[in-house]
């Protein structure tokens, strides 16, 4: 009996995604919960597992294809699915009576037929990908079902590289099969891919058909290369355009005296490090914002799409803008107002690790009520951040620097942190934004209030 593996719901407000990688081929025997594809939505790249175990008899999708929730991804062979599922009991209830009478006999049989499709397919298929890869329009190729497994075998069969490295290589147009890994056992690292990119930019060599095509193109002034915009970048562009055209934005600039905060951070960072926590100034900023939002409900609200109602959020979730190779991502930190500074620092570390390893899901990117963008981690002071609609405000944090400040009629050197808050002037007035920012500054100036907060 054939079993269809379908694309599950990708998250609230996400109706479709682009297939980035197909992790299985026709003829493969897969287990329940085994990852079968990498898919990119407008909010994250994630792996989709199979709901069933069995032998893959048909792959219905191809790389680069946009698929909707509920679309059929694979067809599994029913008999193989029942045999494979028997040890783990994940097979559908309807097939249980069939699998129970003869669990021992089907078990050795899948191993015997499995090599036959694998041996039969590569023979006729092997020449096809060699010609199809450099073709100008591979997406238009008709024999998708035969080309895709061959491509996957080449990409995943012989290359030693983690998912994050593979994803990065695709984004910069590097063919991993032509990269020599410097890690243990020839494993390819991100630095190995970057080395190839640098070599390409200097004209040393080319490692992918994508770059080959681009390197031969020219405009009126010199060589160019063209790349397809990723789904995430398209969503970022659409979101920024929506914010710019629908949200009348005003930005206030100010500075917070973080001299005392820095003393506490420096004196405590070693203790935190022994617990596996990296203590930066960002956890203090997040906690200060979260506490201030509780006293300023207008800043923690949104306007409905019809512009008729104000939606006040009785919870606080802070979006943390993270700069990645794939674009700006804003995972949501849930309820930081109820967390201690160590808990916030630990949660931020987990978010950074998940973003770096490509483990952020669509659900992780939703639900924020206010966003913080930490420009100081890169450098810079003030900016005019664009609001992450439907939120009504965003705070940009610059790099703290020592400045002469007048205190009690004397000029002293203080460590000042630049802050820029943009707000939706439809809902937030200048006075409301200034009062909110003053509360944030007061918390940062007296960090003991944050340390004593729950």
Short mmCIF file of C-alpha atoms in Angstrom, two decimals:
data_model
loop_
_atom_site.label_atom_id
_atom_site.label_comp_id
_atom_site.label_asym_id
_atom_site.label_seq_id
_atom_site.Cartn_x
_atom_site.Cartn_y
_atom_site.Cartn_z
CA UNK A 1 0.00 0.00 0.00
CA UNK A 2 1.38 3.40 -0.98
CA UNK A 3 1.86 5.99 1.75
CA UNK A 4 2.04 9.70 0.95
CA UNK A 5 4.33 11.92 3.02
CA UNK A 6 2.97 15.46 2.95
CA UNK A 7 4.38 18.85 3.93
CA UNK A 8 3.08 19.72 7.40
CA UNK A 9 1.87 23.15 8.45
CA UNK A 10 4.99 25.33 8.54
CA UNK A 11 3.73 27.74 11.17
CA UNK A 12 1.31 30.56 11.74
CA UNK A 13 1.00 32.77 8.68
CA UNK A 14 3.34 30.56 6.60
CA UNK A 15 1.56 28.96 3.65
CA UNK A 16 4.47 27.72 1.55
CA UNK A 17 8.23 27.32 1.35
CA UNK A 18 11.02 26.77 -1.17
CA UNK A 19 12.75 23.39 -1.34
CA UNK A 20 16.43 23.98 -0.57
CA UNK A 21 17.62 20.37 -0.41
CA UNK A 22 16.18 16.89 -0.86
CA UNK A 23 17.85 14.63 1.68
CA UNK A 24 16.58 11.28 0.34
CA UNK A 25 16.46 9.56 -3.04
CA UNK A 26 14.18 7.06 -4.70
CA UNK A 27 15.08 3.57 -3.51
CA UNK A 28 16.16 4.76 -0.04
CA UNK A 29 14.64 3.16 3.04
CA UNK A 30 13.89 5.84 5.61
CA UNK A 31 12.89 5.79 9.26
CA UNK A 32 10.06 7.64 10.94
CA UNK A 33 11.10 11.19 11.94
CA UNK A 34 14.10 11.09 9.58
CA UNK A 35 14.76 14.45 7.90
CA UNK A 36 13.76 14.31 4.25
CA UNK A 37 14.04 17.93 3.02
CA UNK A 38 15.46 21.32 3.90
CA UNK A 39 12.83 23.99 3.26
CA UNK A 40 13.13 27.77 3.39
CA UNK A 41 10.19 29.91 4.40
CA UNK A 42 10.12 33.66 4.66
CA UNK A 43 11.18 33.37 8.29
CA UNK A 44 13.61 30.46 8.62
CA UNK A 45 15.22 27.42 7.03
CA UNK A 46 14.23 24.14 8.63
CA UNK A 47 14.32 20.40 8.11
CA UNK A 48 11.09 18.48 7.62
CA UNK A 49 10.94 14.91 8.99
CA UNK A 50 8.91 12.02 7.60
CA UNK A 51 5.79 10.96 9.49
CA UNK A 52 6.27 7.37 8.32
CA UNK A 53 8.98 4.78 7.75
CA UNK A 54 9.35 2.93 4.47
CA UNK A 55 11.01 2.71 1.09
CA UNK A 56 10.95 5.80 -1.14
CA UNK A 57 9.34 4.90 -4.45
CA UNK A 58 8.66 8.42 -5.70
CA UNK A 59 10.07 11.90 -5.00
CA UNK A 60 7.44 14.44 -6.03
CA UNK A 61 9.40 17.64 -5.52
CA UNK A 62 12.62 19.20 -6.80
CA UNK A 63 15.14 21.75 -5.60
CA UNK A 64 13.98 25.34 -5.86
CA UNK A 65 10.30 24.37 -6.11
CA UNK A 66 7.78 26.27 -4.02
CA UNK A 67 5.42 23.91 -2.22
CA UNK A 68 2.36 24.65 -0.11
CA UNK A 69 1.31 23.15 3.20
CA UNK A 70 -0.18 19.70 2.58
CA UNK A 71 1.67 19.11 -0.71
CA UNK A 72 2.83 15.52 -1.31
CA UNK A 73 6.60 15.24 -0.92
CA UNK A 74 7.26 11.50 -1.17
CA UNK A 75 5.46 8.25 -1.83
CA UNK A 76 6.58 5.32 0.30
CA UNK A 77 6.11 1.65 -0.48
CA UNK A 78 3.51 0.27 1.92
CA UNK A 79 5.08 -3.11 2.57
CA UNK A 80 8.49 -1.62 3.26
CA UNK A 81 6.90 1.04 5.40
CA UNK A 82 5.16 -1.58 7.52
CA UNK A 83 8.35 -3.63 7.94
CA UNK A 84 10.50 -0.64 8.82
CA UNK A 85 7.96 0.76 11.19
CA UNK A 86 7.47 -2.50 13.13
CA UNK A 87 10.36 -2.03 15.61
CA UNK A 88 9.35 1.54 16.49
CA UNK A 89 5.55 1.01 16.16
CA UNK A 90 5.03 4.26 14.20
CA UNK A 91 3.13 2.75 11.26
CA UNK A 92 -0.50 3.73 10.70
CA UNK A 93 -3.00 1.70 12.68
CA UNK A 94 -4.67 0.46 9.51
CA UNK A 95 -1.52 -1.42 8.49
CA UNK A 96 -0.79 -2.97 11.89
CA UNK A 97 -2.68 -6.25 11.19
CA UNK A 98 -0.68 -6.77 8.00
CA UNK A 99 2.66 -6.13 9.61
CA UNK A 100 2.02 -8.35 12.63
CA UNK A 101 1.71 -11.84 10.99
CA UNK A 102 5.10 -11.81 9.28
CA UNK A 103 7.50 -9.39 10.91
CA UNK A 104 10.50 -11.66 10.37
CA UNK A 105 10.14 -12.42 6.67
CA UNK A 106 9.81 -8.93 5.22
CA UNK A 107 12.78 -7.78 7.28
CA UNK A 108 15.52 -9.40 5.17
CA UNK A 109 13.72 -8.67 1.89
CA UNK A 110 13.98 -4.86 1.85
CA UNK A 111 17.76 -5.23 2.10
CA UNK A 112 17.83 -7.36 -1.05
CA UNK A 113 15.64 -5.24 -3.35
CA UNK A 114 17.10 -1.99 -2.05
CA UNK A 115 20.45 -2.35 -3.86
CA UNK A 116 18.66 -3.23 -7.11
CA UNK A 117 16.97 0.16 -7.64
CA UNK A 118 20.12 1.88 -6.47
CA UNK A 119 22.20 -0.13 -8.93
CA UNK A 120 19.70 0.22 -11.72
CA UNK A 121 19.08 3.97 -11.39
CA UNK A 122 22.65 5.33 -11.32
CA UNK A 123 23.51 3.54 -14.58
CA UNK A 124 21.09 5.43 -16.85
CA UNK A 125 20.90 8.53 -14.67
CA UNK A 126 24.64 9.15 -14.20
CA UNK A 127 25.19 10.76 -17.63
CA UNK A 128 22.13 13.02 -17.27
CA UNK A 129 23.31 15.17 -14.37
CA UNK A 130 26.72 15.67 -15.93
CA UNK A 131 25.04 17.46 -18.80
CA UNK A 132 22.22 18.96 -16.80
CA UNK A 133 24.34 20.76 -14.18
CA UNK A 134 26.03 23.26 -16.51
CA UNK A 135 22.88 23.76 -18.57
CA UNK A 136 21.71 27.40 -18.70
CA UNK A 137 18.23 26.60 -17.38
CA UNK A 138 18.35 23.50 -15.17
CA UNK A 139 15.02 24.39 -13.52
CA UNK A 140 13.26 23.88 -16.84
CA UNK A 141 14.56 20.29 -17.16
CA UNK A 142 11.69 17.86 -17.41
CA UNK A 143 13.16 14.66 -15.85
CA UNK A 144 13.10 16.08 -12.35
CA UNK A 145 12.58 12.76 -10.60
CA UNK A 146 15.76 11.25 -12.06
CA UNK A 147 17.96 14.33 -11.87
CA UNK A 148 17.21 15.26 -8.27
CA UNK A 149 18.39 11.96 -6.71
CA UNK A 150 21.60 12.07 -8.73
CA UNK A 151 22.28 15.61 -7.58
CA UNK A 152 21.61 14.69 -3.99
CA UNK A 153 23.88 11.67 -4.21
CA UNK A 154 26.67 13.86 -5.49
CA UNK A 155 26.12 16.56 -2.87
CA UNK A 156 25.49 14.41 0.17
CA UNK A 157 27.19 11.14 -0.64
CA UNK A 158 30.84 12.17 -0.76
CA UNK A 159 31.06 15.60 0.86
CA UNK A 160 31.88 15.89 4.56
CA UNK A 161 30.20 19.10 5.71
CA UNK A 162 27.57 20.06 8.26
CA UNK A 163 24.13 21.50 7.39
CA UNK A 164 25.17 25.07 8.25
CA UNK A 165 28.23 24.85 5.96
CA UNK A 166 26.17 23.34 3.14
CA UNK A 167 23.62 26.13 3.48
CA UNK A 168 26.33 28.80 3.45
CA UNK A 169 27.97 27.23 0.37
CA UNK A 170 24.68 27.33 -1.52
CA UNK A 171 24.17 30.97 -0.65
CA UNK A 172 27.60 32.05 -1.93
CA UNK A 173 27.47 29.76 -4.98
CA UNK A 174 30.26 27.32 -4.10
CA UNK A 175 30.19 23.67 -5.19
CA UNK A 176 31.29 21.70 -2.11
CA UNK A 177 32.40 18.74 -4.23
CA UNK A 178 35.27 20.94 -5.46
CA UNK A 179 36.31 22.19 -2.02
CA UNK A 180 39.14 20.58 -0.05
CA UNK A 181 38.28 20.39 3.63
CA UNK A 182 40.84 21.33 6.27
CA UNK A 183 39.05 19.65 9.18
CA UNK A 184 39.40 16.12 10.58
CA UNK A 185 38.85 13.53 7.88
CA UNK A 186 38.70 16.25 5.24
CA UNK A 187 35.59 17.84 6.77
CA UNK A 188 34.76 21.19 5.15
CA UNK A 189 34.45 24.22 7.40
CA UNK A 190 32.97 27.64 6.80
CA UNK A 191 36.49 29.04 6.47
CA UNK A 192 37.22 26.58 3.66
CA UNK A 193 34.19 27.89 1.77
CA UNK A 194 35.23 31.50 2.44
CA UNK A 195 38.70 30.74 1.09
CA UNK A 196 37.13 29.59 -2.18
CA UNK A 197 34.97 32.71 -2.34
CA UNK A 198 38.05 34.91 -1.85
CA UNK A 199 39.87 33.01 -4.57
CA UNK A 200 36.93 33.49 -6.93
CA UNK A 201 36.80 37.22 -6.24
CA UNK A 202 40.48 37.45 -7.16
CA UNK A 203 39.93 35.56 -10.38
CA UNK A 204 41.84 32.47 -9.21
CA UNK A 205 39.15 29.97 -10.06
CA UNK A 206 35.46 29.17 -10.25
CA UNK A 207 33.74 26.37 -8.33
CA UNK A 208 30.13 26.31 -9.39
CA UNK A 209 27.93 26.60 -12.42
CA UNK A 210 26.13 29.45 -10.70
CA UNK A 211 29.33 31.48 -10.54
CA UNK A 212 30.39 30.30 -14.00
CA UNK A 213 27.23 31.79 -15.44
CA UNK A 214 27.60 35.00 -13.51
CA UNK A 215 31.29 35.50 -14.22
CA UNK A 216 30.68 35.57 -17.97
CA UNK A 217 27.99 38.25 -17.76
CA UNK A 218 28.75 41.95 -18.24
CA UNK A 219 26.96 45.25 -18.18
CA UNK A 220 28.10 48.43 -19.90
CA UNK A 221 30.85 49.00 -17.33
CA UNK A 222 32.32 45.60 -16.48
CA UNK A 223 31.70 42.02 -15.33
CA UNK A 224 28.71 41.24 -13.13
CA UNK A 225 27.04 38.17 -11.65
CA UNK A 226 23.36 37.69 -10.91
CA UNK A 227 21.89 35.56 -8.14
CA UNK A 228 18.29 34.67 -7.41
CA UNK A 229 16.93 36.46 -4.35
CA UNK A 230 16.32 34.00 -1.53
CA UNK A 231 12.85 33.63 -0.06
CA UNK A 232 13.99 35.14 3.24
CA UNK A 233 15.48 38.16 1.46
CA UNK A 234 12.22 38.59 -0.50
CA UNK A 235 10.25 38.59 2.74
CA UNK A 236 12.68 41.05 4.33
CA UNK A 237 12.31 43.35 1.32
CA UNK A 238 8.52 43.11 1.41
CA UNK A 239 8.42 43.69 5.17
CA UNK A 240 10.68 46.73 4.94
CA UNK A 241 8.62 48.17 2.09
CA UNK A 242 5.43 47.62 4.07
CA UNK A 243 6.95 49.32 7.11
CA UNK A 244 8.23 52.27 5.09
CA UNK A 245 4.97 52.86 3.22
CA UNK A 246 2.43 52.21 6.00
CA UNK A 247 4.17 53.36 9.15
CA UNK A 248 4.97 57.09 9.65
CA UNK A 249 8.22 56.78 11.56
CA UNK A 250 9.95 59.17 13.92
CA UNK A 251 13.32 58.49 15.60
CA UNK A 252 14.58 59.85 18.92
CA UNK A 253 18.26 59.72 19.88
CA UNK A 254 19.69 59.64 23.39
CA UNK A 255 22.55 58.23 25.51
CA UNK A 256 22.56 56.02 28.59
CA UNK A 257 25.33 56.27 31.17
CA UNK A 258 26.44 52.63 31.53
CA UNK A 259 29.59 53.27 33.56
CA UNK A 260 28.30 51.38 36.61
CA UNK A 261 26.75 48.68 34.46
CA UNK A 262 30.11 48.04 32.80
CA UNK A 263 31.83 47.76 36.18
CA UNK A 264 29.32 45.13 37.27
CA UNK A 265 29.60 43.28 33.96
CA UNK A 266 33.40 43.17 34.01
CA UNK A 267 33.54 42.05 37.64
CA UNK A 268 30.95 39.30 37.05
CA UNK A 269 31.81 37.99 33.57
CA UNK A 270 34.30 35.37 34.82
CA UNK A 271 31.73 33.95 37.25
CA UNK A 272 29.21 33.76 34.43
CA UNK A 273 31.78 32.21 32.09
CA UNK A 274 32.38 29.36 34.55
CA UNK A 275 28.67 28.60 34.22
CA UNK A 276 28.91 28.63 30.44
CA UNK A 277 27.27 32.05 30.07
CA UNK A 278 28.79 34.89 28.09
CA UNK A 279 27.84 38.12 29.85
CA UNK A 280 27.59 41.13 27.55
CA UNK A 281 25.69 44.36 28.01
CA UNK A 282 22.81 43.10 25.84
CA UNK A 283 21.06 41.08 28.61
CA UNK A 284 20.89 44.27 30.69
CA UNK A 285 19.39 46.17 27.74
CA UNK A 286 16.82 43.44 27.09
CA UNK A 287 15.81 43.35 30.74
CA UNK A 288 15.61 47.16 30.93
CA UNK A 289 13.39 47.28 27.83
CA UNK A 290 11.17 44.47 29.11
CA UNK A 291 10.67 46.20 32.48
CA UNK A 292 9.95 49.55 30.83
CA UNK A 293 7.43 48.02 28.41
CA UNK A 294 5.31 46.90 31.37
CA UNK A 295 4.90 50.55 32.35
CA UNK A 296 4.28 51.82 28.81
CA UNK A 297 1.53 49.67 27.23
CA UNK A 298 1.26 51.89 24.15
CA UNK A 299 4.83 50.99 23.15
CA UNK A 300 3.93 47.31 23.61
CA UNK A 301 0.85 47.48 21.36
CA UNK A 302 -0.02 47.28 17.68
CA UNK A 303 -2.64 48.64 15.27
CA UNK A 304 -4.93 46.19 13.48
CA UNK A 305 -4.83 45.97 9.69
CA UNK A 306 -7.99 48.03 9.31
CA UNK A 307 -6.53 50.80 11.43
CA UNK A 308 -9.64 50.80 13.61
CA UNK A 309 -8.39 49.22 16.82
CA UNK A 310 -5.36 49.24 19.12
CA UNK A 311 -4.23 45.79 20.27
CA UNK A 312 -2.57 46.04 23.68
CA UNK A 313 -0.33 43.05 24.46
CA UNK A 314 -0.55 41.90 28.06
CA UNK A 315 2.71 40.00 27.64
CA UNK A 316 6.24 41.02 26.69
CA UNK A 317 8.23 39.24 23.97
CA UNK A 318 11.35 40.96 22.70
CA UNK A 319 12.58 40.32 19.16
CA UNK A 320 16.38 40.21 18.87
CA UNK A 321 17.60 41.30 15.42
CA UNK A 322 20.47 39.02 14.39
CA UNK A 323 22.74 39.77 11.44
CA UNK A 324 23.39 36.56 9.45
CA UNK A 325 24.86 35.59 6.10
CA UNK A 326 21.31 34.97 4.90
CA UNK A 327 19.89 38.30 6.01
CA UNK A 328 18.48 39.89 9.14
CA UNK A 329 16.59 37.41 11.31
CA UNK A 330 14.53 38.39 14.36
CA UNK A 331 13.90 35.46 16.73
CA UNK A 332 11.62 36.23 19.68
CA UNK A 333 12.76 36.01 23.31
CA UNK A 334 9.67 35.04 25.30
CA UNK A 335 8.76 36.84 28.55
CA UNK A 336 12.14 38.39 29.46
CA UNK A 337 10.32 40.56 32.01
CA UNK A 338 9.95 37.46 34.19
CA UNK A 339 13.58 36.34 33.78
CA UNK A 340 16.71 37.18 35.75
CA UNK A 341 19.80 38.65 34.08
CA UNK A 342 21.54 35.21 34.06
CA UNK A 343 18.44 33.65 32.48
CA UNK A 344 18.27 36.35 29.81
CA UNK A 345 22.00 35.95 29.08
CA UNK A 346 21.59 32.19 28.80
CA UNK A 347 18.56 32.53 26.52
CA UNK A 348 20.40 34.99 24.25
CA UNK A 349 23.28 32.52 23.99
CA UNK A 350 20.87 29.78 22.93
CA UNK A 351 19.28 32.06 20.33
CA UNK A 352 22.70 32.97 18.88
CA UNK A 353 23.70 29.31 18.72
CA UNK A 354 20.46 28.27 17.03
CA UNK A 355 20.75 31.07 14.46
CA UNK A 356 24.37 30.15 13.77
CA UNK A 357 23.51 26.46 13.35
CA UNK A 358 20.40 27.10 11.27
CA UNK A 359 18.07 25.64 13.91
CA UNK A 360 15.72 28.62 14.15
CA UNK A 361 12.16 27.64 13.23
CA UNK A 362 9.27 29.74 11.93
CA UNK A 363 7.66 29.58 15.39
CA UNK A 364 10.82 31.05 16.94
CA UNK A 365 10.47 34.09 14.68
CA UNK A 366 6.93 34.97 15.71
CA UNK A 367 5.19 36.71 18.58
CA UNK A 368 7.55 39.58 19.42
CA UNK A 369 5.99 42.80 20.72
CA UNK A 370 9.09 45.02 20.50
CA UNK A 371 12.44 44.64 18.72
CA UNK A 372 16.03 45.40 19.75
CA UNK A 373 18.79 45.75 17.16
CA UNK A 374 22.30 45.64 18.59
CA UNK A 375 24.39 47.67 16.17
CA UNK A 376 27.09 48.03 18.83
CA UNK A 377 28.13 44.41 18.30
CA UNK A 378 29.32 45.44 14.83
CA UNK A 379 30.16 49.10 15.41
CA UNK A 380 28.46 52.43 15.02
CA UNK A 381 26.55 54.83 17.22
CA UNK A 382 23.16 56.13 16.05
CA UNK A 383 20.87 55.01 13.26
CA UNK A 384 17.23 55.19 12.17
CA UNK A 385 16.00 51.59 12.45
CA UNK A 386 12.91 50.56 10.50
CA UNK A 387 10.04 49.30 12.64
CA UNK A 388 9.27 45.61 12.49
CA UNK A 389 5.55 45.97 11.77
CA UNK A 390 3.00 45.26 13.21
CA UNK A 391 5.08 46.33 16.21
CA UNK A 392 5.07 50.09 16.85
CA UNK A 393 8.64 50.68 18.04
CA UNK A 394 12.21 49.41 17.74
CA UNK A 395 15.34 50.26 19.74
CA UNK A 396 18.76 50.33 18.14
CA UNK A 397 21.73 50.04 20.53
CA UNK A 398 25.05 51.54 19.44
CA UNK A 399 28.56 50.85 20.69
CA UNK A 400 29.26 52.40 24.09
CA UNK A 401 32.14 54.88 24.13
CA UNK A 402 33.80 57.12 26.70
CA UNK A 403 32.68 60.74 26.57
CA UNK A 404 33.16 63.90 28.62
CA UNK A 405 29.99 64.50 30.62
CA UNK A 406 29.09 67.28 33.05
CA UNK A 407 28.23 65.81 36.48
CA UNK A 408 27.64 68.15 39.43
CA UNK A 409 29.19 71.04 37.46
CA UNK A 410 32.34 69.00 36.77
CA UNK A 411 33.48 67.41 33.54
CA UNK A 412 34.05 63.69 34.03
CA UNK A 413 34.63 60.74 31.69
CA UNK A 414 31.64 58.39 31.52
CA UNK A 415 30.87 55.36 29.38
CA UNK A 416 27.86 56.34 27.28
CA UNK A 417 25.68 53.96 25.26
CA UNK A 418 23.95 55.52 22.21
CA UNK A 419 20.28 54.62 21.81
CA UNK A 420 17.97 55.24 18.84
CA UNK A 421 14.26 54.52 19.12
CA UNK A 422 12.00 54.61 16.07
CA UNK A 423 8.26 54.60 16.66
CA UNK A 424 5.01 54.56 14.72
CA UNK A 425 3.67 58.10 15.03
CA UNK A 426 0.13 56.91 14.31
CA UNK A 427 0.01 55.45 17.81
CA UNK A 428 3.09 56.64 19.70
CA UNK A 429 3.54 60.34 20.38
CA UNK A 430 6.96 61.89 20.90
CA UNK A 431 6.35 62.39 24.62
CA UNK A 432 5.38 58.74 25.12
CA UNK A 433 8.50 57.56 23.29
CA UNK A 434 10.71 59.91 25.30
CA UNK A 435 9.24 58.76 28.63
CA UNK A 436 9.73 55.12 27.67
CA UNK A 437 13.33 55.72 26.63
CA UNK A 438 13.99 57.66 29.85
CA UNK A 439 12.85 54.64 31.86
CA UNK A 440 15.17 52.37 29.87
CA UNK A 441 18.05 54.79 30.46
CA UNK A 442 17.31 54.94 34.19
CA UNK A 443 17.42 51.13 34.44
CA UNK A 444 20.75 51.01 32.60
CA UNK A 445 22.19 53.80 34.72
CA UNK A 446 21.26 51.91 37.92
CA UNK A 447 21.79 48.25 36.97
CA UNK A 448 21.25 47.05 40.55
CA UNK A 449 17.51 47.55 39.92
CA UNK A 450 17.76 45.04 37.09
CA UNK A 451 19.74 42.54 39.15
CA UNK A 452 17.17 42.67 41.94
CA UNK A 453 14.20 42.38 39.57
CA UNK A 454 12.59 38.91 39.29
#
